[in-house]
């Protein structure tokens, strides 16, 4: 089950990385990613095994996966923020030009 969730998180991050931020689907993908991360956290919290070494190994592996997901998500967030800032800047310029044109 955990491997399935990890794969779905990976797939969702792939989609986000390859989708323009202005695409409405990006909002849906972010929500989907949040839900998957919550499910993953629940599975990790509930993970049990009689062998402590198995628990240690699995949790260490999942920590590395989590760190990789964090790096990718951070890059996606940074990219989306820069695109949104650029869009705001462009909108301000358009508004300025419209204002100047309206005052002629």
mmCIF file of C-alpha atoms in Angstrom:
data_model
loop_
_atom_site.group_PDB
_atom_site.id
_atom_site.type_symbol
_atom_site.label_atom_id
_atom_site.label_comp_id
_atom_site.label_asym_id
_atom_site.label_seq_id
_atom_site.Cartn_x
_atom_site.Cartn_y
_atom_site.Cartn_z
ATOM 1 C CA UNK A 1 0.000 0.000 0.000
ATOM 2 C CA UNK A 2 2.806 2.428 0.884
ATOM 3 C CA UNK A 3 4.560 1.719 -2.422
ATOM 4 C CA UNK A 4 1.297 2.513 -4.233
ATOM 5 C CA UNK A 5 0.953 5.853 -2.427
ATOM 6 C CA UNK A 6 4.607 6.684 -3.116
ATOM 7 C CA UNK A 7 4.095 5.981 -6.808
ATOM 8 C CA UNK A 8 0.970 8.138 -6.904
ATOM 9 C CA UNK A 9 2.828 11.008 -5.173
ATOM 10 C CA UNK A 10 5.626 10.628 -7.711
ATOM 11 C CA UNK A 11 3.174 10.619 -10.621
ATOM 12 C CA UNK A 12 1.377 13.693 -9.283
ATOM 13 C CA UNK A 13 4.653 15.564 -8.861
ATOM 14 C CA UNK A 14 5.586 14.605 -12.432
ATOM 15 C CA UNK A 15 2.312 16.043 -13.686
ATOM 16 C CA UNK A 16 2.811 19.249 -11.698
ATOM 17 C CA UNK A 17 6.353 19.639 -12.974
ATOM 18 C CA UNK A 18 5.170 19.398 -16.572
ATOM 19 C CA UNK A 19 2.013 21.484 -16.315
ATOM 20 C CA UNK A 20 1.849 25.267 -16.749
ATOM 21 C CA UNK A 21 0.768 26.992 -13.539
ATOM 22 C CA UNK A 22 -2.065 28.778 -15.303
ATOM 23 C CA UNK A 23 -3.638 25.441 -16.180
ATOM 24 C CA UNK A 24 -6.667 24.929 -13.923
ATOM 25 C CA UNK A 25 -5.668 21.312 -13.480
ATOM 26 C CA UNK A 26 -2.674 22.430 -11.391
ATOM 27 C CA UNK A 27 -4.977 23.391 -8.502
ATOM 28 C CA UNK A 28 -6.590 19.953 -8.613
ATOM 29 C CA UNK A 29 -3.188 18.288 -8.679
ATOM 30 C CA UNK A 30 -2.018 20.249 -5.645
ATOM 31 C CA UNK A 31 -5.105 19.139 -3.710
ATOM 32 C CA UNK A 32 -4.543 15.553 -4.845
ATOM 33 C CA UNK A 33 -0.921 15.781 -3.706
ATOM 34 C CA UNK A 34 -1.989 17.051 -0.274
ATOM 35 C CA UNK A 35 -4.420 14.153 0.117
ATOM 36 C CA UNK A 36 -1.803 11.615 -0.929
ATOM 37 C CA UNK A 37 0.747 13.048 1.501
ATOM 38 C CA UNK A 38 -1.793 12.834 4.319
ATOM 39 C CA UNK A 39 -2.594 9.199 3.464
ATOM 40 C CA UNK A 40 1.115 8.427 3.288
ATOM 41 C CA UNK A 41 1.681 9.995 6.701
ATOM 42 C CA UNK A 42 -1.126 7.916 8.200
ATOM 43 C CA UNK A 43 0.382 4.743 6.749
ATOM 44 C CA UNK A 44 3.802 5.637 8.117
ATOM 45 C CA UNK A 45 2.350 6.444 11.539
ATOM 46 C CA UNK A 46 0.567 3.081 11.609
ATOM 47 C CA UNK A 47 3.516 1.038 10.313
ATOM 48 C CA UNK A 48 4.307 -1.837 12.656
ATOM 49 C CA UNK A 49 6.426 -4.939 12.520
ATOM 50 C CA UNK A 50 7.651 -7.364 15.155
ATOM 51 C CA UNK A 51 11.215 -7.043 13.909
ATOM 52 C CA UNK A 52 12.715 -3.715 14.972
ATOM 53 C CA UNK A 53 15.334 -3.922 12.208
ATOM 54 C CA UNK A 54 12.593 -4.149 9.570
ATOM 55 C CA UNK A 55 10.903 -1.100 11.066
ATOM 56 C CA UNK A 56 14.185 0.808 11.130
ATOM 57 C CA UNK A 57 15.027 -0.127 7.533
ATOM 58 C CA UNK A 58 11.588 0.703 6.159
ATOM 59 C CA UNK A 59 11.371 4.020 7.984
ATOM 60 C CA UNK A 60 14.872 5.030 6.891
ATOM 61 C CA UNK A 61 13.968 4.226 3.280
ATOM 62 C CA UNK A 62 10.777 6.234 3.601
ATOM 63 C CA UNK A 63 12.702 9.150 5.097
ATOM 64 C CA UNK A 64 14.901 9.274 1.999
ATOM 65 C CA UNK A 65 11.827 9.121 -0.226
ATOM 66 C CA UNK A 66 10.201 11.896 1.806
ATOM 67 C CA UNK A 67 13.266 14.098 1.423
ATOM 68 C CA UNK A 68 13.275 13.540 -2.351
ATOM 69 C CA UNK A 69 9.561 14.407 -2.510
ATOM 70 C CA UNK A 70 10.200 17.562 -0.467
ATOM 71 C CA UNK A 71 12.913 18.752 -2.836
ATOM 72 C CA UNK A 72 10.719 18.175 -5.881
ATOM 73 C CA UNK A 73 7.692 19.824 -4.293
ATOM 74 C CA UNK A 74 9.808 22.801 -3.284
ATOM 75 C CA UNK A 75 11.015 23.225 -6.873
ATOM 76 C CA UNK A 76 7.440 23.005 -8.174
ATOM 77 C CA UNK A 77 6.285 25.582 -5.616
ATOM 78 C CA UNK A 78 9.122 27.933 -6.501
ATOM 79 C CA UNK A 79 8.380 27.595 -10.205
ATOM 80 C CA UNK A 80 4.661 28.253 -9.726
ATOM 81 C CA UNK A 81 5.363 31.267 -7.492
ATOM 82 C CA UNK A 82 7.719 32.796 -10.051
ATOM 83 C CA UNK A 83 5.150 32.320 -12.814
ATOM 84 C CA UNK A 84 2.429 33.876 -10.677
ATOM 85 C CA UNK A 85 4.657 36.842 -9.811
ATOM 86 C CA UNK A 86 5.441 37.332 -13.482
ATOM 87 C CA UNK A 87 1.738 37.193 -14.308
ATOM 88 C CA UNK A 88 0.987 39.827 -11.617
ATOM 89 C CA UNK A 89 3.730 42.071 -12.980
ATOM 90 C CA UNK A 90 2.380 41.730 -16.505
ATOM 91 C CA UNK A 91 -1.152 42.467 -15.303
ATOM 92 C CA UNK A 92 0.044 45.637 -13.546
ATOM 93 C CA UNK A 93 1.723 46.763 -16.766
ATOM 94 C CA UNK A 94 -1.450 46.107 -18.755
ATOM 95 C CA UNK A 95 -3.489 48.040 -16.195
ATOM 96 C CA UNK A 96 -1.053 50.942 -16.415
ATOM 97 C CA UNK A 97 -1.254 51.021 -20.208
ATOM 98 C CA UNK A 98 -5.057 50.833 -20.066
ATOM 99 C CA UNK A 99 -5.128 53.685 -17.570
ATOM 100 C CA UNK A 100 -2.840 55.825 -19.737
ATOM 101 C CA UNK A 101 -4.905 55.035 -22.821
ATOM 102 C CA UNK A 102 -8.172 55.863 -21.011
ATOM 103 C CA UNK A 103 -6.809 59.273 -19.972
ATOM 104 C CA UNK A 104 -5.986 60.340 -23.542
#
